[in-house]
PDB file of C-alpha atoms and ligand atoms in Angstrom:
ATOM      1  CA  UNK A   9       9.500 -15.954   6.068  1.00  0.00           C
ATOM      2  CA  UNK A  10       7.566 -13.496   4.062  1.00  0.00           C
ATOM      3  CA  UNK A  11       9.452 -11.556   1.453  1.00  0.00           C
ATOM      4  CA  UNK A  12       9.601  -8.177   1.557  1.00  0.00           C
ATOM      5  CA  UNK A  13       7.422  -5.890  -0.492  1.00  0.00           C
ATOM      6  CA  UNK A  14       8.132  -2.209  -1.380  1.00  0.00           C
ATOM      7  CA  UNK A  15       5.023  -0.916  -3.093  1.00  0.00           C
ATOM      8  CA  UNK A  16       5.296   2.710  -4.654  1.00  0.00           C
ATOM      9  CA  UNK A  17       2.349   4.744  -4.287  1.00  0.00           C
ATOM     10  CA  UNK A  18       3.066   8.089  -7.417  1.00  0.00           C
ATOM     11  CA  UNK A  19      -0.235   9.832  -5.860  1.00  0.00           C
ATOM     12  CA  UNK A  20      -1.282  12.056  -8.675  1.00  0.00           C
ATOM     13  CA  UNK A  21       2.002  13.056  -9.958  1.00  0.00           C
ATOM     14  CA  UNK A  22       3.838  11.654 -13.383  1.00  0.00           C
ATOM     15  CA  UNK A  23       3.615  12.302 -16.730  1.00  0.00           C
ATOM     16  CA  UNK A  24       4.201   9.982 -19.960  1.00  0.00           C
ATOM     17  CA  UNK A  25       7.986  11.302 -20.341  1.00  0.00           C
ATOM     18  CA  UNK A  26       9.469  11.873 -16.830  1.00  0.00           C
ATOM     19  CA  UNK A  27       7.474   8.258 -16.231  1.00  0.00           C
ATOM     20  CA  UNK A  28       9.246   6.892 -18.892  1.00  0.00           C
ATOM     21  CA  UNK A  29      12.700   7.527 -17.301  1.00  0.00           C
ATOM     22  CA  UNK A  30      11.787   6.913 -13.865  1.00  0.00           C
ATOM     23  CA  UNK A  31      10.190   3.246 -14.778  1.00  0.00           C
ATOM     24  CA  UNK A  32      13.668   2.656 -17.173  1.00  0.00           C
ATOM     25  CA  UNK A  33      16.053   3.316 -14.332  1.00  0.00           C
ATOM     26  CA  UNK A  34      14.380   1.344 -11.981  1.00  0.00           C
ATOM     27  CA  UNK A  35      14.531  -1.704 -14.431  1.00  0.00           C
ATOM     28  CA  UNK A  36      17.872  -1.399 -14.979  1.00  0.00           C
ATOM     29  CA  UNK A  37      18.772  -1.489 -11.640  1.00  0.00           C
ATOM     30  CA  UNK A  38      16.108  -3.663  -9.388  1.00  0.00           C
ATOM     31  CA  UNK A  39      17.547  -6.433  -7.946  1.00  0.00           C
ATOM     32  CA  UNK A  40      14.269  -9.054  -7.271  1.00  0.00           C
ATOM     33  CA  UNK A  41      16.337 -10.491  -4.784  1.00  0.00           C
ATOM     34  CA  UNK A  42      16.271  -7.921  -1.843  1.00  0.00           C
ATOM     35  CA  UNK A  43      12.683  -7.118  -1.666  1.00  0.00           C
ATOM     36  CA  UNK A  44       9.564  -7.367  -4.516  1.00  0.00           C
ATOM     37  CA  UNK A  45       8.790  -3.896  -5.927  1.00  0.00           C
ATOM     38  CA  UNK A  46       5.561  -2.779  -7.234  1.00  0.00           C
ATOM     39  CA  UNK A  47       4.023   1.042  -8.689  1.00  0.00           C
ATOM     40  CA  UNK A  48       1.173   1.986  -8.282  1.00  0.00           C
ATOM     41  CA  UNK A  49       0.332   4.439 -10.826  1.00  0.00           C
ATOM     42  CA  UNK A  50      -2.578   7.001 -11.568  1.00  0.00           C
ATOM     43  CA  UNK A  51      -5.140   5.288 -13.980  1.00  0.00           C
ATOM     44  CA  UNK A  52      -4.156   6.929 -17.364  1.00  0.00           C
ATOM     45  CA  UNK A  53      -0.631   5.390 -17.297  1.00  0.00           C
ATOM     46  CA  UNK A  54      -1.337   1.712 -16.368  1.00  0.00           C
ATOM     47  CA  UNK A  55      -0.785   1.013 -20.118  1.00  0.00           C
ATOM     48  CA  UNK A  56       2.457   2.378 -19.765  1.00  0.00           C
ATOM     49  CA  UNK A  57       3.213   0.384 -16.718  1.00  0.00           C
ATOM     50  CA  UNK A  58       2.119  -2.718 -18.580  1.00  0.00           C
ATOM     51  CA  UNK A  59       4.334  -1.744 -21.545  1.00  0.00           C
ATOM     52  CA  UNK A  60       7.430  -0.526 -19.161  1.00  0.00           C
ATOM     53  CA  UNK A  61       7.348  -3.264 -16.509  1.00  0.00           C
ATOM     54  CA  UNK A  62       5.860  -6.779 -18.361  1.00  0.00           C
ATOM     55  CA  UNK A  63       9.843  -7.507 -19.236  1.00  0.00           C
ATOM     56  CA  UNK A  64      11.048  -7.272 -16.250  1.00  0.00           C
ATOM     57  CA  UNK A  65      10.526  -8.838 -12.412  1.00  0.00           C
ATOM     58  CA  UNK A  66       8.666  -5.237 -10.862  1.00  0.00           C
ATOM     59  CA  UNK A  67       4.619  -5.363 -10.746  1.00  0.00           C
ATOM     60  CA  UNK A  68       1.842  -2.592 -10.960  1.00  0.00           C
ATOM     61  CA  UNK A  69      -1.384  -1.674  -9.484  1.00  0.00           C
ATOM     62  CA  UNK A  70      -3.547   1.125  -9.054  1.00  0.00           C
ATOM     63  CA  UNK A  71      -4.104   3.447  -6.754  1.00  0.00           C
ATOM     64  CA  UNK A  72      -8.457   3.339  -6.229  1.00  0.00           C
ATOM     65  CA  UNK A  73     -10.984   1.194  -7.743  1.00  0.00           C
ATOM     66  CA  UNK A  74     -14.949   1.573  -7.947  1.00  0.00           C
ATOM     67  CA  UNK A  75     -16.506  -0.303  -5.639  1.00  0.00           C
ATOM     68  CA  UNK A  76     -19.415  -1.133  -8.369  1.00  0.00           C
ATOM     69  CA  UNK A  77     -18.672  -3.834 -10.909  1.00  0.00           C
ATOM     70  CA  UNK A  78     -19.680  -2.268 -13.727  1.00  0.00           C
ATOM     71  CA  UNK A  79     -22.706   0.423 -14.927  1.00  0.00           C
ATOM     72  CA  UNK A  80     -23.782   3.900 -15.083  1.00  0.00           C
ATOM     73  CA  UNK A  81     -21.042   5.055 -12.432  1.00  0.00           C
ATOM     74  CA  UNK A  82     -19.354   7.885 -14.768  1.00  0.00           C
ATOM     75  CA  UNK A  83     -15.508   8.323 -13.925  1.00  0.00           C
ATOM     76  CA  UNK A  84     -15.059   5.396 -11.628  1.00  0.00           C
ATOM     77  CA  UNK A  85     -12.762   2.395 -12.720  1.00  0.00           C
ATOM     78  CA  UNK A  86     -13.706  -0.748 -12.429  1.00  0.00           C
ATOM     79  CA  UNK A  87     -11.380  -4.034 -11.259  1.00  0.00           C
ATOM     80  CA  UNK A  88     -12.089  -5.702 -14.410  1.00  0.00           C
ATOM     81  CA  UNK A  89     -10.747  -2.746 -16.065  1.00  0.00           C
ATOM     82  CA  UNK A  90      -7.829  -2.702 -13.430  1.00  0.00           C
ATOM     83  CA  UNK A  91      -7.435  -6.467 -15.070  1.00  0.00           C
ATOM     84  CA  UNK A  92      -7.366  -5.734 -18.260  1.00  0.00           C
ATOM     85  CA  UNK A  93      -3.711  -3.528 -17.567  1.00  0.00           C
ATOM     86  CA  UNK A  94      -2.410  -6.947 -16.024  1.00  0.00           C
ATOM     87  CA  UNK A  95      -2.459  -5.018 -12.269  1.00  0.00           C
ATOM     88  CA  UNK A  96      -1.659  -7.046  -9.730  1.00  0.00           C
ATOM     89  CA  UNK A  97      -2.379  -4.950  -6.850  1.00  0.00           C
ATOM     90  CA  UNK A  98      -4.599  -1.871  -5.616  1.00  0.00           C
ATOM     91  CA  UNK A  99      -4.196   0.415  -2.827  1.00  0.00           C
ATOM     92  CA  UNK A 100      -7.713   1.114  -1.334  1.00  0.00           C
ATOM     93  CA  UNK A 101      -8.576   3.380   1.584  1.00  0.00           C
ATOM     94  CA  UNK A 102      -5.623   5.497   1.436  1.00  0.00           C
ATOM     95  CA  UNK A 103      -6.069   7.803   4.234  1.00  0.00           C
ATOM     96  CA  UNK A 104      -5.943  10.921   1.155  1.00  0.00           C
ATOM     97  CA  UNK A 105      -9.315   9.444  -0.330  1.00  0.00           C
ATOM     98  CA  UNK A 106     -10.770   8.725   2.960  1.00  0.00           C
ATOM     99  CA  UNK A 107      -9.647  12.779   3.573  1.00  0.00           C
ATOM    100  CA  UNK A 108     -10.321  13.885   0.738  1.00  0.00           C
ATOM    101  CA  UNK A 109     -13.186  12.105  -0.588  1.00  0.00           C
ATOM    102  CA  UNK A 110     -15.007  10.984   2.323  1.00  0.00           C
ATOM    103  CA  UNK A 111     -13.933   7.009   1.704  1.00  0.00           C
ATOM    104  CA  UNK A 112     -15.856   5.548   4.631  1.00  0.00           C
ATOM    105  CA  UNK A 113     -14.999   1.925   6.338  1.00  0.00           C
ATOM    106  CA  UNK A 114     -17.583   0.146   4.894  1.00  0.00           C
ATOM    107  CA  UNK A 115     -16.870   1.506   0.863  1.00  0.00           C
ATOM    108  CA  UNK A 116     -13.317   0.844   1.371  1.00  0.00           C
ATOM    109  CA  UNK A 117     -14.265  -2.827   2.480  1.00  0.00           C
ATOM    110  CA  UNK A 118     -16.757  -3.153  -0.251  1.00  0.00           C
ATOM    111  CA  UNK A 119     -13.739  -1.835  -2.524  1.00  0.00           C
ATOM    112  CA  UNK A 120     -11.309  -4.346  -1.104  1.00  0.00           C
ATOM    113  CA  UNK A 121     -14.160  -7.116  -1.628  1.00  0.00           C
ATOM    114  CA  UNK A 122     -14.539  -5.676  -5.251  1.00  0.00           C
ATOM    115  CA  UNK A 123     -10.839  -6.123  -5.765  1.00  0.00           C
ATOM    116  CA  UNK A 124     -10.364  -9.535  -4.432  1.00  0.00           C
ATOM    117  CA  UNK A 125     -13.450 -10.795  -6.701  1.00  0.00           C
ATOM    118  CA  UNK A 126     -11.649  -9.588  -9.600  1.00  0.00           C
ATOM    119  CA  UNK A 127      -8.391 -11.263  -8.865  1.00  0.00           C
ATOM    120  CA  UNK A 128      -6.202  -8.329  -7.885  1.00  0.00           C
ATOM    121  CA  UNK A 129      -4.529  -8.245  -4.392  1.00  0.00           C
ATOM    122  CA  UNK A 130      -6.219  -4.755  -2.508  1.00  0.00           C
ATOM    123  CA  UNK A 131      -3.395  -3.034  -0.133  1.00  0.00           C
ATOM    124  CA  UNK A 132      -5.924  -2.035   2.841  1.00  0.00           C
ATOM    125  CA  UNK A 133      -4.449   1.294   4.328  1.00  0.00           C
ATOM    126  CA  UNK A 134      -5.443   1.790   7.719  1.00  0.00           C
ATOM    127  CA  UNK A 135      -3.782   4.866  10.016  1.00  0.00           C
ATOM    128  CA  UNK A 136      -5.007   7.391  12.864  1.00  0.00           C
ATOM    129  CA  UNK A 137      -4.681  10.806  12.769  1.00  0.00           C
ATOM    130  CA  UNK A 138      -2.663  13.169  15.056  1.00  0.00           C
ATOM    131  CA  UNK A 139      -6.017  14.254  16.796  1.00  0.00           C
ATOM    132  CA  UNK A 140      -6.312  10.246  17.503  1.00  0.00           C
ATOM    133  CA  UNK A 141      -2.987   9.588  18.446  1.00  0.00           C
ATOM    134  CA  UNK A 142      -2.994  12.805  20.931  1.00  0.00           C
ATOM    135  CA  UNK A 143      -6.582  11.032  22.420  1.00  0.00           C
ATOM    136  CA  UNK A 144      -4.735   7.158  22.654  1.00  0.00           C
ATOM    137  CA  UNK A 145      -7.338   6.178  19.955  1.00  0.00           C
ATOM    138  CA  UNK A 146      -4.925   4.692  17.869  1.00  0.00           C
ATOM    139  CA  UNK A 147      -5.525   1.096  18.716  1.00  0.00           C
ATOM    140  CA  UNK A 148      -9.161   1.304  18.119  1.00  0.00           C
ATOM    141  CA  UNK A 149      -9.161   3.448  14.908  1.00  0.00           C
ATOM    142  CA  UNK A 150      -6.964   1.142  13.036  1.00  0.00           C
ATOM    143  CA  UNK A 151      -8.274  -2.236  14.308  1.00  0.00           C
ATOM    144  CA  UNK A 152     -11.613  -0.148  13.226  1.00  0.00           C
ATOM    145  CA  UNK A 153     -10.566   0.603   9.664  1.00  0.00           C
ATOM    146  CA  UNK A 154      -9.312  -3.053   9.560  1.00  0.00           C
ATOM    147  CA  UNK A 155     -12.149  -4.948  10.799  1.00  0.00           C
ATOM    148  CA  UNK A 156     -14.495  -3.380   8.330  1.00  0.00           C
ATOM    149  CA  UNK A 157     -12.787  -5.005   5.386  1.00  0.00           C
ATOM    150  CA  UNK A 158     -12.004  -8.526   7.477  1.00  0.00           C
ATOM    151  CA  UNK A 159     -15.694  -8.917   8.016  1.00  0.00           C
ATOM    152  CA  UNK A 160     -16.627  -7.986   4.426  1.00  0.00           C
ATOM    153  CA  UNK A 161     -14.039 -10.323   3.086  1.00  0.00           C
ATOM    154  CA  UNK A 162     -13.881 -12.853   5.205  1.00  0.00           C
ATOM    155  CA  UNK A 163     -12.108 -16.137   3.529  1.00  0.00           C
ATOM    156  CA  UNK A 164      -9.844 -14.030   2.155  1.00  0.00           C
ATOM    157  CA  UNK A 165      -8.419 -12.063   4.691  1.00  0.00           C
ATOM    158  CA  UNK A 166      -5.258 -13.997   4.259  1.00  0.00           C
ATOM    159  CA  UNK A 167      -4.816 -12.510   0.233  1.00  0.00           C
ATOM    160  CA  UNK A 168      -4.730  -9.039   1.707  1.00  0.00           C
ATOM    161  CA  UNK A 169      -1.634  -6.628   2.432  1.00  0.00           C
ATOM    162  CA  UNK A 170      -2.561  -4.233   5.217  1.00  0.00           C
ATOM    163  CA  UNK A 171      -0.406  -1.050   4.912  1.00  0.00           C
ATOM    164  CA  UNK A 172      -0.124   1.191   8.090  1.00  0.00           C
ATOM    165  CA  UNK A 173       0.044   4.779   7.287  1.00  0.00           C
ATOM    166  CA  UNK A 174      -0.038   7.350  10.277  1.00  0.00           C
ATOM    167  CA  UNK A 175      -1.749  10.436   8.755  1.00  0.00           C
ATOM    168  CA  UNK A 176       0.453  12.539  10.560  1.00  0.00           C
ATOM    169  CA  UNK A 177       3.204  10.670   8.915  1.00  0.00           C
ATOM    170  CA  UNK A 178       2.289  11.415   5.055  1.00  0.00           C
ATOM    171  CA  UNK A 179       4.288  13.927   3.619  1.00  0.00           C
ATOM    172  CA  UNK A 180       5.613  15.492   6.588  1.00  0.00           C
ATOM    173  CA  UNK A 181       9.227  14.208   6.628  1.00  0.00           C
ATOM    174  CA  UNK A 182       8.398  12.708  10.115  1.00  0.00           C
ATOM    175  CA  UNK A 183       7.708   9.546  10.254  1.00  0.00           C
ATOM    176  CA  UNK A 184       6.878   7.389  13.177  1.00  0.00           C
ATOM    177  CA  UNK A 185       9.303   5.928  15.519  1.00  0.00           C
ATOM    178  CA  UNK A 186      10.377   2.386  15.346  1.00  0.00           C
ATOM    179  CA  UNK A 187       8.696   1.761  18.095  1.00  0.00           C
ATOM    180  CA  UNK A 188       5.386   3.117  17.425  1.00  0.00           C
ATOM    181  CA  UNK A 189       5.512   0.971  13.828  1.00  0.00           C
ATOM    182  CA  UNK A 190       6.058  -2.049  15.886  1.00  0.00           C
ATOM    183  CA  UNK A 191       3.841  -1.831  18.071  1.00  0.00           C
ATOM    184  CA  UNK A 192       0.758  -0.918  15.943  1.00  0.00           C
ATOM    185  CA  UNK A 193       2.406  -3.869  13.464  1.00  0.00           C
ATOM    186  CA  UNK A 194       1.483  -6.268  15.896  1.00  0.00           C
ATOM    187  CA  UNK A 195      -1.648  -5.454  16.832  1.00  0.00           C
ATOM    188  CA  UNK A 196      -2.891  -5.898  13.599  1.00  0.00           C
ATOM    189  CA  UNK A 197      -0.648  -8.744  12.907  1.00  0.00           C
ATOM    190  CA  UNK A 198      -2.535 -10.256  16.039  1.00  0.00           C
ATOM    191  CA  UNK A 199      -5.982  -9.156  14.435  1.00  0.00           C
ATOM    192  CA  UNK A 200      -5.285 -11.142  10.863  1.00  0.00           C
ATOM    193  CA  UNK A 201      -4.270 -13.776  12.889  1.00  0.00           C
ATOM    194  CA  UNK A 202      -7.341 -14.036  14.669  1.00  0.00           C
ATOM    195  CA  UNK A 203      -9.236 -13.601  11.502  1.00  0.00           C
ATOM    196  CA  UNK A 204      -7.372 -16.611   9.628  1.00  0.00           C
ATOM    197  CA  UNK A 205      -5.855 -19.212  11.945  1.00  0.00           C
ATOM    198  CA  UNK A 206      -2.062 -17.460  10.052  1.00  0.00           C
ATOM    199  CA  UNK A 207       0.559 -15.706  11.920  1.00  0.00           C
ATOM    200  CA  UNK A 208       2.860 -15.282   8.508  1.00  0.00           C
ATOM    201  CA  UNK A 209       0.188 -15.130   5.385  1.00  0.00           C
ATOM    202  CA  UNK A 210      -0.298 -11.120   5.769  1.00  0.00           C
ATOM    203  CA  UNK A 211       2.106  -8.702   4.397  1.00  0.00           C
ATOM    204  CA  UNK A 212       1.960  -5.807   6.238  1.00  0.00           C
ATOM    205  CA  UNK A 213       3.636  -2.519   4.983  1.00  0.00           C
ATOM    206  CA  UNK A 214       5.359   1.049   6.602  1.00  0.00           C
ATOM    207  CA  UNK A 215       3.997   3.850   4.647  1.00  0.00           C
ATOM    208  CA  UNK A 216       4.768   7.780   5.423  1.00  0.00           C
ATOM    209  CA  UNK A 217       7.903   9.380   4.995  1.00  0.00           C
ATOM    210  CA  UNK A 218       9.640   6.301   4.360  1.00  0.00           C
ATOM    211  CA  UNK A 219      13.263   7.460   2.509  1.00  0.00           C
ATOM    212  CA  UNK A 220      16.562   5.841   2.479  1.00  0.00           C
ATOM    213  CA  UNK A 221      17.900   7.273   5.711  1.00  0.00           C
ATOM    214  CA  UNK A 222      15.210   5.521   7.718  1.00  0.00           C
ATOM    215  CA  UNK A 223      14.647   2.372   5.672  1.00  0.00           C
ATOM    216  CA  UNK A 224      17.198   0.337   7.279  1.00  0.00           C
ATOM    217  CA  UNK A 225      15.762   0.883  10.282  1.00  0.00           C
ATOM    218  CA  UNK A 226      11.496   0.603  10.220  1.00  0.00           C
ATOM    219  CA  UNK A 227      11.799  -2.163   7.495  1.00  0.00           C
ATOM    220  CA  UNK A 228      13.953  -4.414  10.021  1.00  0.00           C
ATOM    221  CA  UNK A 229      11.486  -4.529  12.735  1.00  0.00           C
ATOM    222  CA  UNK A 230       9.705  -8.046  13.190  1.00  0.00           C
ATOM    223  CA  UNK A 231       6.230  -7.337  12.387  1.00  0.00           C
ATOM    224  CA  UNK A 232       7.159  -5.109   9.260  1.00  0.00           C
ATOM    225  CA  UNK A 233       6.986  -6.695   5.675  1.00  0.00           C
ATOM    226  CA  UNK A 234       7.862  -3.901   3.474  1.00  0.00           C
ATOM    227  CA  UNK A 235       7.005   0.299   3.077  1.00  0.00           C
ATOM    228  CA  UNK A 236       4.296   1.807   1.025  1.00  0.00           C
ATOM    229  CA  UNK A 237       6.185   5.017  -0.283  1.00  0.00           C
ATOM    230  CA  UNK A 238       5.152   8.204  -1.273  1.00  0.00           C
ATOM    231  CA  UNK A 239       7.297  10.956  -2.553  1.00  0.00           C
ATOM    232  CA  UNK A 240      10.898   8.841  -2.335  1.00  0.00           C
ATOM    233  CA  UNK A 241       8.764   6.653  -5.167  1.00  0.00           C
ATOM    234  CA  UNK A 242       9.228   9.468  -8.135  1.00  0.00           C
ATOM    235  CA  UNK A 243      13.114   9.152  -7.495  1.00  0.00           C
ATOM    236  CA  UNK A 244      14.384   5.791  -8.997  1.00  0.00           C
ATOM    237  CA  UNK A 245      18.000   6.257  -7.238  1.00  0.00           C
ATOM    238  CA  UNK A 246      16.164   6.617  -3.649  1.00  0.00           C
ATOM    239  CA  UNK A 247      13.042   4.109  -4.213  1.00  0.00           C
ATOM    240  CA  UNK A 248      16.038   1.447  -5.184  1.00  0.00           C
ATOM    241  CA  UNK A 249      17.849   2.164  -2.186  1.00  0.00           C
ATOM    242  CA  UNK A 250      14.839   1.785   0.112  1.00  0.00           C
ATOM    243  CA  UNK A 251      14.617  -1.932  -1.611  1.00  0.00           C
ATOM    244  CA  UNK A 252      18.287  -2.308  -0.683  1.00  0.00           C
ATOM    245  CA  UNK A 253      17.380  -1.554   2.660  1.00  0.00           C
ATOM    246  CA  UNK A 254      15.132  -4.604   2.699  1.00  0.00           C
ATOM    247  CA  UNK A 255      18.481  -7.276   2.254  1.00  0.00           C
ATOM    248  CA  UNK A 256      17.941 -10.190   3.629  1.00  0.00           C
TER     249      UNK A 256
HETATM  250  P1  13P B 162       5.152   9.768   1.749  1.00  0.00           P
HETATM  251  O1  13P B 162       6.135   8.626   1.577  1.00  0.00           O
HETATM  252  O2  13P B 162       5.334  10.858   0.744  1.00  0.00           O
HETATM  253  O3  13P B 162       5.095  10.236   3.161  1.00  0.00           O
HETATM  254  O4  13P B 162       3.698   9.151   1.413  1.00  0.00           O
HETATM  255  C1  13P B 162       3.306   7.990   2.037  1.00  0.00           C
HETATM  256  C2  13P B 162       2.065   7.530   1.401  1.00  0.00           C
HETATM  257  O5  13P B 162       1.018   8.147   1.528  1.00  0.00           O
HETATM  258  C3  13P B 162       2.142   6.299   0.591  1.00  0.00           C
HETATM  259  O6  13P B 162       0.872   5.823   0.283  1.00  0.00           O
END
């Protein structure tokens, strides 16, 4: 049985102070034995993670990492860096860089590979668009994004957490129906599996407009291990209750 995992993703939003009570509540309250919890922060406040969050039973991570190991690469973090904040995990290939910053397959594989040399666990986001839901791409385009990073990894395929994120999903307030999240769960459930010989090593996570009125619901479907959450993440009240939601 793999425990659940509720891993939340702050974007580009925080600041030392409002962090500061955000991170406090959440100690107070999280109970490790629902669901692990995890932040993933922006890069200048992984100290204050470490500082926050060492005490108590929640992890960190970050949200990007250079795919270089070290050098003349000005503003790009490294994983050794990543290390040096005690980060467990990173999110790499969320669908926002790949938008935003033209990630393609093959540097979010090489990122993932990157992370996994280091030590850190990557969270591989894979998702379609609307445009490639509309066409009935969305089989292909995630095994795509997915296969890219199995066949740079290889061996370790069964350290990763795969998060499916449905662009259309992010930020919108709709997020897909229990039925899509199942079924795209299994596929790639059935494409780690094929990778590693495992049915049960790979977490795989909900992300997009995950909030405590649909918790219960997407994070009790077989082939979902836990939610990647967005906005609900900068409200400790609401993040907490989405790890209720996860009671075994
Ligand atoms: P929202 O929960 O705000 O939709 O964001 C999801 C996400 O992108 C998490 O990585």
């Amino acid at each position: 049985m793999r425990k659940k995992l509720i891993v939340g993703n702050w974007k580009m939003n925080g600041s030392l102070q409002t962090n500061q009570v955000l991170l406090a509540s959440l100690c107070q309250a999280f109970d490790p034995a629902n669901a692990d919890l995890a932040i993933c922060g922006s890069t200048p406040y992984l100290s204050q993670l470490q500082t926050c969050l060492s005490a108590s039973s929640i992890e960190w991570g970050a949200q990007d990492v250079s795919s270089h190991e070290s050098g003349a690469f000005t503003g790009e973090v490294s994983a050794s860096m990543l290390k040096d904040f005690a980060c467990r995990f990173v999110i790499v290939g969320h669908s926002e860089r790949r938008q935003y910053q033209g990630e393609s397959d093959d540097l979010v594989a090489a990122k993932a590979q990157r992370a996994l040399a280091a030590g850190l666990t990557p969270i591989v986001c894979v998702g379609e668009t609307a445009r490639d839901r509309e066409a009935g791409r969305t089989e292909f385009v995630v095994k795509r994004q997915l296969s890219a990073v199995i066949h740079a990894v290889g061996h370790c395929t069964s350290e990763l957490i795969v998060a499916y994120e449905p662009v259309w999903a992010i930020g919108t307030g709709e997020h897909a129906s229990a039925e899509q999240v199942q079924s795209v769960h299994r596929v790639l459930r059935a494409q780690l599996q094929a990778a590693t010989g495992h049915s049960d090593r790979n977490r795989i996570l909900y992300g997009g407009s995950v909030s405590p009125s649909n918790a219960a619901e997407l994070l009790t479907l077989s082939d979902v291990d836990g939610a990647l959450v967005g906005g609900a993440s900068r409200d400790a009240h609401q993040l907490l209750s989405i790890v209720s939601a996860c009671r075994p």
